[in-house]
PDB file of C-alpha atoms and ligand atoms in Angstrom:
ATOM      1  CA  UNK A   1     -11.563  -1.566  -0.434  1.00 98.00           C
ATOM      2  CA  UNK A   2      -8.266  -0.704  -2.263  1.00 98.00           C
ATOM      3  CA  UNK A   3      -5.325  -3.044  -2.271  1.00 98.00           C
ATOM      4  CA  UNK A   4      -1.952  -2.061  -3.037  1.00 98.00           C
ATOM      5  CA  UNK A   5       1.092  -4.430  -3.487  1.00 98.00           C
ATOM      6  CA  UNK A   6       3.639  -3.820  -0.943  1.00 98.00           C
ATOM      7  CA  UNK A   7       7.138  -4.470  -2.896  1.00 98.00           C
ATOM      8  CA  UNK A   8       9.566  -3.617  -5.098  1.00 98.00           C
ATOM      9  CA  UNK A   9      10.380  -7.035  -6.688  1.00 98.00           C
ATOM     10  CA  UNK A  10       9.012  -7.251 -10.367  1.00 98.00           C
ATOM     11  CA  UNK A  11       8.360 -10.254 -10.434  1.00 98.00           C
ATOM     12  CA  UNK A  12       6.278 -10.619  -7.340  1.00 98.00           C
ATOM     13  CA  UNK A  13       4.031  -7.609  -8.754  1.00 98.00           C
ATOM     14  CA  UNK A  14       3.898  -9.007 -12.097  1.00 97.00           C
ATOM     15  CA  UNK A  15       2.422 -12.064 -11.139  1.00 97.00           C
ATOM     16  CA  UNK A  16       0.179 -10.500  -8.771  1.00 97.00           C
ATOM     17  CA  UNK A  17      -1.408  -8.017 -10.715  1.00 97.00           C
ATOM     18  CA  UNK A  18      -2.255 -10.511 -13.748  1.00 97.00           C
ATOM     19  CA  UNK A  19      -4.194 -12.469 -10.861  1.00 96.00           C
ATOM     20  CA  UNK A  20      -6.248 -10.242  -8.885  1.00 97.00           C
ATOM     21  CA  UNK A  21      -7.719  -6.980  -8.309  1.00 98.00           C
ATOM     22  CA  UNK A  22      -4.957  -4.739  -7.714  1.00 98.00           C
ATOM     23  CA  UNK A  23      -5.553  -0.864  -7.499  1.00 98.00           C
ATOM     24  CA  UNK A  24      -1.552  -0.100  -7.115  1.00 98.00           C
ATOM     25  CA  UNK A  25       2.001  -0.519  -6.031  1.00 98.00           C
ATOM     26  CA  UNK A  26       2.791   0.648  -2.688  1.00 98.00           C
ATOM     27  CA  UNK A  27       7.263   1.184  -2.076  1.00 98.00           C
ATOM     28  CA  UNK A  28       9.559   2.257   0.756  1.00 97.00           C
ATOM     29  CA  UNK A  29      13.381   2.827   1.127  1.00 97.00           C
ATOM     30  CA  UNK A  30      14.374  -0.355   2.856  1.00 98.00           C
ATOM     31  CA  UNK A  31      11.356  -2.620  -0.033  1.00 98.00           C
ATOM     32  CA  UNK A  32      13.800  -0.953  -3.104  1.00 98.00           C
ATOM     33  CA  UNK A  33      16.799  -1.763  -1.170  1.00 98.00           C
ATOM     34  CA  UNK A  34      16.029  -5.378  -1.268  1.00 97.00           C
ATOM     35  CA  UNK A  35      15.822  -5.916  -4.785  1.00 98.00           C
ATOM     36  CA  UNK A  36      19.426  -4.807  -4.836  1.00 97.00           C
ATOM     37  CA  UNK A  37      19.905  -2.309  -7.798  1.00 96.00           C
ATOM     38  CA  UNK A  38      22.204   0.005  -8.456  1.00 95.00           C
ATOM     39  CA  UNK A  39      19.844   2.622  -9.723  1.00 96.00           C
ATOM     40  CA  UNK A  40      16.727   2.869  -7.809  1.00 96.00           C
ATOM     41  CA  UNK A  41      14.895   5.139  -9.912  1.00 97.00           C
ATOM     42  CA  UNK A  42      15.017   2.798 -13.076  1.00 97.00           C
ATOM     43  CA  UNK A  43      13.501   0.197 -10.661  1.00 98.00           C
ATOM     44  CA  UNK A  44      10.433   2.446 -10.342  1.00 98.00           C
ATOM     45  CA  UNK A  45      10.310   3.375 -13.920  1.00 98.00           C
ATOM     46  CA  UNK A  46       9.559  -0.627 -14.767  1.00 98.00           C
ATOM     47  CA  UNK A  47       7.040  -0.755 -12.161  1.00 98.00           C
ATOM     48  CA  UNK A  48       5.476   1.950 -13.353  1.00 98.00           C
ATOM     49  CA  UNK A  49       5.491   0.362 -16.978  1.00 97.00           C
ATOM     50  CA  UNK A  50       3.743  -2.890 -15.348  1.00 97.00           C
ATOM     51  CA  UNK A  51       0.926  -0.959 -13.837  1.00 98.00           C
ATOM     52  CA  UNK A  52      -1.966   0.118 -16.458  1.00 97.00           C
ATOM     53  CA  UNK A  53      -2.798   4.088 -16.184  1.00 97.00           C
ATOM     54  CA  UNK A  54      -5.742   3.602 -13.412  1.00 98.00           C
ATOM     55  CA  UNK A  55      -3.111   2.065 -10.829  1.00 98.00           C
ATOM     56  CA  UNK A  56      -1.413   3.907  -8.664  1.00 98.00           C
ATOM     57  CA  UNK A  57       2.307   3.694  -7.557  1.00 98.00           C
ATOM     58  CA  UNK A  58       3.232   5.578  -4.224  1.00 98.00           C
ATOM     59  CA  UNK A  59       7.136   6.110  -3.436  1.00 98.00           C
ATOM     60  CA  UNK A  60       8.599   7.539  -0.791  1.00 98.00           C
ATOM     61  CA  UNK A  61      11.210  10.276  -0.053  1.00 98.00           C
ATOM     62  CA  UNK A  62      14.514  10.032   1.594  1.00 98.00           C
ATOM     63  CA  UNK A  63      15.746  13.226   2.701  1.00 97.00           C
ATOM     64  CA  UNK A  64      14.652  15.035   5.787  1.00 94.00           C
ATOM     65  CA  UNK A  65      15.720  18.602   5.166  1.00 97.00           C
ATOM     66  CA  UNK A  66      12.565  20.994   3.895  1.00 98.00           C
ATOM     67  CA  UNK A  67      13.899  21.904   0.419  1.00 98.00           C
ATOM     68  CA  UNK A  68      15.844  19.091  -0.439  1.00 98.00           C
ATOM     69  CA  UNK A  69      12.432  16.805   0.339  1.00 97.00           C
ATOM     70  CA  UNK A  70      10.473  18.880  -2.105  1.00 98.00           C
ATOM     71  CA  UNK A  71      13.392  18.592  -5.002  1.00 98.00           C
ATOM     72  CA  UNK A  72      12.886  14.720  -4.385  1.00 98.00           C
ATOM     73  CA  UNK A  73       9.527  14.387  -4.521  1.00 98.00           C
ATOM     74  CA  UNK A  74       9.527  16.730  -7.975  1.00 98.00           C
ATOM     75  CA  UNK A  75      12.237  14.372  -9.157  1.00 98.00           C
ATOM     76  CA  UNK A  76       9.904  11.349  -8.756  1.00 98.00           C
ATOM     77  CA  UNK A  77       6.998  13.198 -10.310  1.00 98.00           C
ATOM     78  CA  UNK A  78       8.872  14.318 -13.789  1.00 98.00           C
ATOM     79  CA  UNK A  79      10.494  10.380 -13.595  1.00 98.00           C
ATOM     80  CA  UNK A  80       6.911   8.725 -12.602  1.00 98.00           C
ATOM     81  CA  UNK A  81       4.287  11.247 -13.633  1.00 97.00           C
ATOM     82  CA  UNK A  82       2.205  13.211 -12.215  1.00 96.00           C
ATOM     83  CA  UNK A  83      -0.080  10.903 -10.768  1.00 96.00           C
ATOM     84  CA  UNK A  84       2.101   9.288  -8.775  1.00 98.00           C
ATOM     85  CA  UNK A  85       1.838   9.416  -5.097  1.00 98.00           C
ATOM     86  CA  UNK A  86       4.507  10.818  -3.054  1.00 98.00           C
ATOM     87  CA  UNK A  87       5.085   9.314   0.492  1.00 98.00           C
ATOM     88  CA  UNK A  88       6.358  11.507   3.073  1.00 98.00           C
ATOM     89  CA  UNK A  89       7.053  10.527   6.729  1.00 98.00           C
ATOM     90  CA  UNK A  90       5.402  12.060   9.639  1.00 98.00           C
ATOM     91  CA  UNK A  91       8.230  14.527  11.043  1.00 98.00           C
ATOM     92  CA  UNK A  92       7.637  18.187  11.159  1.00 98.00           C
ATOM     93  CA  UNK A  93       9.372  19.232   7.563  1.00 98.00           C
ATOM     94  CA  UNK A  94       7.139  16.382   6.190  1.00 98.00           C
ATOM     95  CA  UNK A  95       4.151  17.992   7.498  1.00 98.00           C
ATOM     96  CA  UNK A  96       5.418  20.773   6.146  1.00 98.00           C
ATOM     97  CA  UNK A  97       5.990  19.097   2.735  1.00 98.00           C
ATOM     98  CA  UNK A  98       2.153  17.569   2.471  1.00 98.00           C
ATOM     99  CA  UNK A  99       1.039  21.241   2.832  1.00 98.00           C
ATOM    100  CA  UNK A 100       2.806  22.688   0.021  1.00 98.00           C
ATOM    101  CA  UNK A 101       2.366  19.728  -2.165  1.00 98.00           C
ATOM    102  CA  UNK A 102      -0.848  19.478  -1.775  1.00 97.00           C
ATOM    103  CA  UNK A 103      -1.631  23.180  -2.255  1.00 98.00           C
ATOM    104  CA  UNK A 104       0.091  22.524  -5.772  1.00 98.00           C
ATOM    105  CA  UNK A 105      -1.703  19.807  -6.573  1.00 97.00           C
ATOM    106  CA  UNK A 106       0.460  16.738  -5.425  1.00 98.00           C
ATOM    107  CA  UNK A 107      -0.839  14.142  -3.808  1.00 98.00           C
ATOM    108  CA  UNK A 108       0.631  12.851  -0.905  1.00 98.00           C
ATOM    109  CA  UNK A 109       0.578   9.715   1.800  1.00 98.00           C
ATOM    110  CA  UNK A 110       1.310  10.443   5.532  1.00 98.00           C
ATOM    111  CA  UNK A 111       3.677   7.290   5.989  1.00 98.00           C
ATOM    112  CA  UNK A 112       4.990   5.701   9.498  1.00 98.00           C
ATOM    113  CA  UNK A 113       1.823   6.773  11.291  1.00 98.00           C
ATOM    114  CA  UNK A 114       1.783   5.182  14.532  1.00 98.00           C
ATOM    115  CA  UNK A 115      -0.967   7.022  16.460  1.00 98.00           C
ATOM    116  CA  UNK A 116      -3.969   8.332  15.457  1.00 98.00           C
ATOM    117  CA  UNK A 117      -2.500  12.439  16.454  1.00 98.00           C
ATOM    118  CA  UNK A 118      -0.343  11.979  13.332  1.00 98.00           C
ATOM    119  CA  UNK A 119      -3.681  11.527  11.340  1.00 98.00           C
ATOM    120  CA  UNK A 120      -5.162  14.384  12.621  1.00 98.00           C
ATOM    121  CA  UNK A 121      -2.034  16.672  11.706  1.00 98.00           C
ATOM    122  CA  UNK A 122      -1.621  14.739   8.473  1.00 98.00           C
ATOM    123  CA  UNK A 123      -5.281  14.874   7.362  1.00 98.00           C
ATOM    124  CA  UNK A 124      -5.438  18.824   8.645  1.00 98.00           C
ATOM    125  CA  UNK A 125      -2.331  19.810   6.233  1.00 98.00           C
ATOM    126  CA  UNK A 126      -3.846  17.712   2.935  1.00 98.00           C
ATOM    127  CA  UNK A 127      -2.205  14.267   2.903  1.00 98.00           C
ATOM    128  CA  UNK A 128      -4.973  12.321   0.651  1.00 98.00           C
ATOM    129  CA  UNK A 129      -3.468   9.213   2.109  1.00 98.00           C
ATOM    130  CA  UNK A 130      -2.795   8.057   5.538  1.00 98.00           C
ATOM    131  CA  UNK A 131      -0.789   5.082   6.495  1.00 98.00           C
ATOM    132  CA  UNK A 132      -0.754   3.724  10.268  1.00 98.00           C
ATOM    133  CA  UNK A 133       1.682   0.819  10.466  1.00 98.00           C
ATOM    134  CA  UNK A 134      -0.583  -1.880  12.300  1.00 98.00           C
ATOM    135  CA  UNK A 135       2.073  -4.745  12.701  1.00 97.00           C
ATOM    136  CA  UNK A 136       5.113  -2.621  13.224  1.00 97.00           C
ATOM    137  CA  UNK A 137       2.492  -0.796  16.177  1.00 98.00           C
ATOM    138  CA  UNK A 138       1.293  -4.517  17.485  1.00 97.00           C
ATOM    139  CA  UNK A 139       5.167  -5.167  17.852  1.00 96.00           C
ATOM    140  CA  UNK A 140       5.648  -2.827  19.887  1.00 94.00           C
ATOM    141  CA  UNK A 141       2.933  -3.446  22.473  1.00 96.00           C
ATOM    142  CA  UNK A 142       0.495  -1.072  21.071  1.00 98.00           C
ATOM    143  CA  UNK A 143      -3.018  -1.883  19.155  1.00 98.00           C
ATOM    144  CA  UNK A 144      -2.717  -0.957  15.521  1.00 98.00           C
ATOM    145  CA  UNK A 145      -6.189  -1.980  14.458  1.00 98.00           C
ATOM    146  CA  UNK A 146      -7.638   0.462  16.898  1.00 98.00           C
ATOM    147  CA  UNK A 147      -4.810   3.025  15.646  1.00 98.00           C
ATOM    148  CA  UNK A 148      -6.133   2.740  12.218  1.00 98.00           C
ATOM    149  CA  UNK A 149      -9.852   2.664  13.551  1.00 98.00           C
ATOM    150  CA  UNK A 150      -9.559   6.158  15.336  1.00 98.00           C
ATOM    151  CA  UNK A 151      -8.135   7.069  12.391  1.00 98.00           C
ATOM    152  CA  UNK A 152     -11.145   6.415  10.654  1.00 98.00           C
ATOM    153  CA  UNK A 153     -12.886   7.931  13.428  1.00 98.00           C
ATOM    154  CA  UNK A 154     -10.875  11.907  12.924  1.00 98.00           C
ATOM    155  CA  UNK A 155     -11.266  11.698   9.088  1.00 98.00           C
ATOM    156  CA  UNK A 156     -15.243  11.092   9.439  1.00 98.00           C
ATOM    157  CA  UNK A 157     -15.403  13.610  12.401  1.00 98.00           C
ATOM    158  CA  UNK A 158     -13.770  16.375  10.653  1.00 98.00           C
ATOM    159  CA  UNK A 159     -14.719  15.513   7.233  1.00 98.00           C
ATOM    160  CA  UNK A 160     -11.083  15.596   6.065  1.00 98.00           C
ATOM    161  CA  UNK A 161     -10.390  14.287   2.863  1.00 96.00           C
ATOM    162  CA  UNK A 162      -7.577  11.749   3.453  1.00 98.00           C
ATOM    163  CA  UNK A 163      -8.168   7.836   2.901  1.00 98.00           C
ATOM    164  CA  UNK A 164      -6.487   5.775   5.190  1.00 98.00           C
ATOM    165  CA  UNK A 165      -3.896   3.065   3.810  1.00 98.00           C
ATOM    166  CA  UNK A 166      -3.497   0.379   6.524  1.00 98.00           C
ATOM    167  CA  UNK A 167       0.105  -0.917   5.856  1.00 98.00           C
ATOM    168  CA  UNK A 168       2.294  -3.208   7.863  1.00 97.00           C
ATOM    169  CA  UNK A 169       0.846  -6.441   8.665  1.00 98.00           C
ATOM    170  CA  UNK A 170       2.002  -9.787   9.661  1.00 96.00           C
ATOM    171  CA  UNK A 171      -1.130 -11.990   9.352  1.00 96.00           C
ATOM    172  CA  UNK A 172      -4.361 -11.981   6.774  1.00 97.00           C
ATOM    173  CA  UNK A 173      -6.222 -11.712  10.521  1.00 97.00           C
ATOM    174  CA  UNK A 174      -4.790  -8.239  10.405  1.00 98.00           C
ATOM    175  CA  UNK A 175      -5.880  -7.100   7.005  1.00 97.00           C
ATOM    176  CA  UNK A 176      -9.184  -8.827   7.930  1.00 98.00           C
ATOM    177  CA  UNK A 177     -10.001  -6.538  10.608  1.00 98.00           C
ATOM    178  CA  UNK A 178      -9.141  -3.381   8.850  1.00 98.00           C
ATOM    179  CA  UNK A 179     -11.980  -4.661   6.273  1.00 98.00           C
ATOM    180  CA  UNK A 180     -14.269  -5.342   9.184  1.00 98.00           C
ATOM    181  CA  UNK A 181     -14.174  -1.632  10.729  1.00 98.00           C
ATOM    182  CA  UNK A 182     -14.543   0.023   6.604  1.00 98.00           C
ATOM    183  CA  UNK A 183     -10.614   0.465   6.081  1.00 98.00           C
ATOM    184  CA  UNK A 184     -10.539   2.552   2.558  1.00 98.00           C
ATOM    185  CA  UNK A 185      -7.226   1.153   1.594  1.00 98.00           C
ATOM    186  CA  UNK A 186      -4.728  -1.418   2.539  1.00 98.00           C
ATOM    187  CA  UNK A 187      -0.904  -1.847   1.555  1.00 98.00           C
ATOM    188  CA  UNK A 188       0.687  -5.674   2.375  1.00 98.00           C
ATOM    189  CA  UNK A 189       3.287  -7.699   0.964  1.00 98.00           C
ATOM    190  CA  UNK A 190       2.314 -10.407  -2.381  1.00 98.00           C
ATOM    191  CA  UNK A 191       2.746 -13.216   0.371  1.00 97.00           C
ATOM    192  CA  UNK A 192       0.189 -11.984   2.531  1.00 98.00           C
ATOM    193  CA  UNK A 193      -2.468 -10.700  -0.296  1.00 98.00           C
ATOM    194  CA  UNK A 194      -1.981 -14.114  -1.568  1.00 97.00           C
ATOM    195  CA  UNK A 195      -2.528 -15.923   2.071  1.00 97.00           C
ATOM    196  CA  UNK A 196      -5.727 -13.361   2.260  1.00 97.00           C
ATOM    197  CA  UNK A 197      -7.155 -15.299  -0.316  1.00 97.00           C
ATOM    198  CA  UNK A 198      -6.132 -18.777  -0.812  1.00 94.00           C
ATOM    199  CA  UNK A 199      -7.513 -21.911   2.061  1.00 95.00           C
ATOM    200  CA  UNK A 200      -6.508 -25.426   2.194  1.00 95.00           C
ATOM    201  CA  UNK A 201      -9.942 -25.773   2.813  1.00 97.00           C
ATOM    202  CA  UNK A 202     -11.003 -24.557  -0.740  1.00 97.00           C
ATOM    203  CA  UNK A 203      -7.985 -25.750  -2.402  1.00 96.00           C
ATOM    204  CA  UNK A 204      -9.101 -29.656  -1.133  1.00 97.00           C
ATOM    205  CA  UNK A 205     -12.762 -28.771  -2.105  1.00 98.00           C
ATOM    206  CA  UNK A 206     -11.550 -28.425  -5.724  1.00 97.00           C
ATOM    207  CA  UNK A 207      -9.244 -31.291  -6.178  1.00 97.00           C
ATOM    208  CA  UNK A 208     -11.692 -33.327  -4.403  1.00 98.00           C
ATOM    209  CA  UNK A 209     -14.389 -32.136  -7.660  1.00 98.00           C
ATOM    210  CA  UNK A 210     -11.740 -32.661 -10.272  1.00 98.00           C
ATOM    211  CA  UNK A 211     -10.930 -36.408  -8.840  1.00 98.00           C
ATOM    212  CA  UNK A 212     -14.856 -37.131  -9.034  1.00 98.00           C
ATOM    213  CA  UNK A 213     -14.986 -36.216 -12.488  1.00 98.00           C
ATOM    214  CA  UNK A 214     -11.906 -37.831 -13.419  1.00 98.00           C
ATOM    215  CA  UNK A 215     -12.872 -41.165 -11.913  1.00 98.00           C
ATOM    216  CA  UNK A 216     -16.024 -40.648 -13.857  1.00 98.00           C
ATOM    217  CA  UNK A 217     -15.730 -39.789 -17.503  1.00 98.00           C
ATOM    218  CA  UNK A 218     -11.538 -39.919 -17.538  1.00 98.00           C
ATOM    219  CA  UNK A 219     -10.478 -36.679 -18.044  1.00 97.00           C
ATOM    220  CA  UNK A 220     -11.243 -33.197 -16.737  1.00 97.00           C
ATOM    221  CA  UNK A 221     -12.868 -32.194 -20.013  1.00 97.00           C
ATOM    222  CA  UNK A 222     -16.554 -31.367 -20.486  1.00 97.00           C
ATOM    223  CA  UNK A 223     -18.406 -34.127 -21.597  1.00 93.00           C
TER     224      UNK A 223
HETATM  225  O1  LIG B 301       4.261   0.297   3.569  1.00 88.90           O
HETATM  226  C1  LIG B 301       4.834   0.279   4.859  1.00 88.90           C
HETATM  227  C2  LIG B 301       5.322  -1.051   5.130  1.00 88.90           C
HETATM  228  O2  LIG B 301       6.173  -1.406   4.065  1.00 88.90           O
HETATM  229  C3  LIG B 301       5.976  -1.373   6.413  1.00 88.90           C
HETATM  230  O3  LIG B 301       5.790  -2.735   6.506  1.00 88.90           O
HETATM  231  O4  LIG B 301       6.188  -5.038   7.130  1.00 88.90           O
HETATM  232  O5  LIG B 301       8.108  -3.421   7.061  1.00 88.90           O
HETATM  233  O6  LIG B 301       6.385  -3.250   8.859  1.00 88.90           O
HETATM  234  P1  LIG B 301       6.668  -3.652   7.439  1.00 88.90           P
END
């Protein structure tokens, strides 16, 4: 499975990246809002600087209108390189976006997906990525795990080439079922990736080893 960091904050994905297995930065609008900066786009130049050549960073568009989406997501290729990933929301000039971008090269990610029809379309124009929002579609009633499992479903039935990034989650039991049903990617925030991995359980386990030895020879050094 890929995992992407889900934030805009430096720090956060500094940290996280010297611990674990991180395959990329994942950003939206309203993540690079919080971080309050006055320019944006030198925010995503540093993150780019923190991430080594074989991770990806994905950032999204803002404008809606055909042309002026396609002069935004060129301006965040000749800032980021070429390699980055270029999110574009699900509304009819974004579909319209993924196709020409893609024809030319670009790689995209379908973002804001919140049923598995908006795969379909997104996969069928090019989008290499997919991202169904599983908390944000849980909030509101609906079942995003099975959103983001008949997403799996369309890719595999039609062969398309598009990976699905599960993004938007509220709990590790989340993430943990999009690795149950062979998720290819998921996006979620450092607290979360963090919670995915750490248990009290584990974390007593070890001090409980470290106190043995301790009482034993004095220190925690090899002896
Ligand atoms: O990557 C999409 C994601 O940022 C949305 O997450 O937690 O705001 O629903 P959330």
């Amino acid at each position: 499975m890929k995992i992407y960091i889900d934030s805009a904050n430096i720090n956060e994905i500094n940290e996280l990246n010297n611990l674990m297995p991180i395959d990329g930065v994942t950003t939206n609008p309203s993540i690079i809002c919080k971080e309050n900066r006055n320019n944006s786009l030198e925010l995503l130049k540093q993150i780019r600087e923190i991430l080594r050549d074989d991770q990806l960073l994905f950032t999204q568009v803002i404008e809606d209108n055909y042309d002026k989406l396609i002069d935004q997501a060129y301006q965040l290729l000749n800032l980021l390189g070429k390699d980055t990933v270029i999110k574009i929301p699900v509304t009819f000039n974004g579909l319209k976006a993924i196709q020409y971008l893609e024809k030319n090269n670009i790689n995209t990610l379908a973002t804001a997906v919140f049923h598995p029809q908006q795969t379909n379309w997104a996969a069928k124009a090019g989008a290499k990525y997919v991202a169904p929002y599983v908390n944000r579609i849980d909030h509101h009633g609906g079942d995003g795990i099975k959103v983001v499992k008949e997403s799996l479903c369309i890719i595999k039935n039609y062969d398309y080439k598009s990976e699905v990034v599960a993004a938007s989650f509220k709990n590790t039991k989340q993430l943990h079922e999009c690795a149950l049903i062979g998720t290819h990617s998921i996006t979620a925030s450092p607290n979360i990736l963090k919670q995915s991995f750490s248990h009290l359980s584990s974390s007593s386990s070890v001090a409980q080893f470290q106190q043995d030895w301790i009482d034993k020879y004095g220190s925690k050094k090899l002896t």
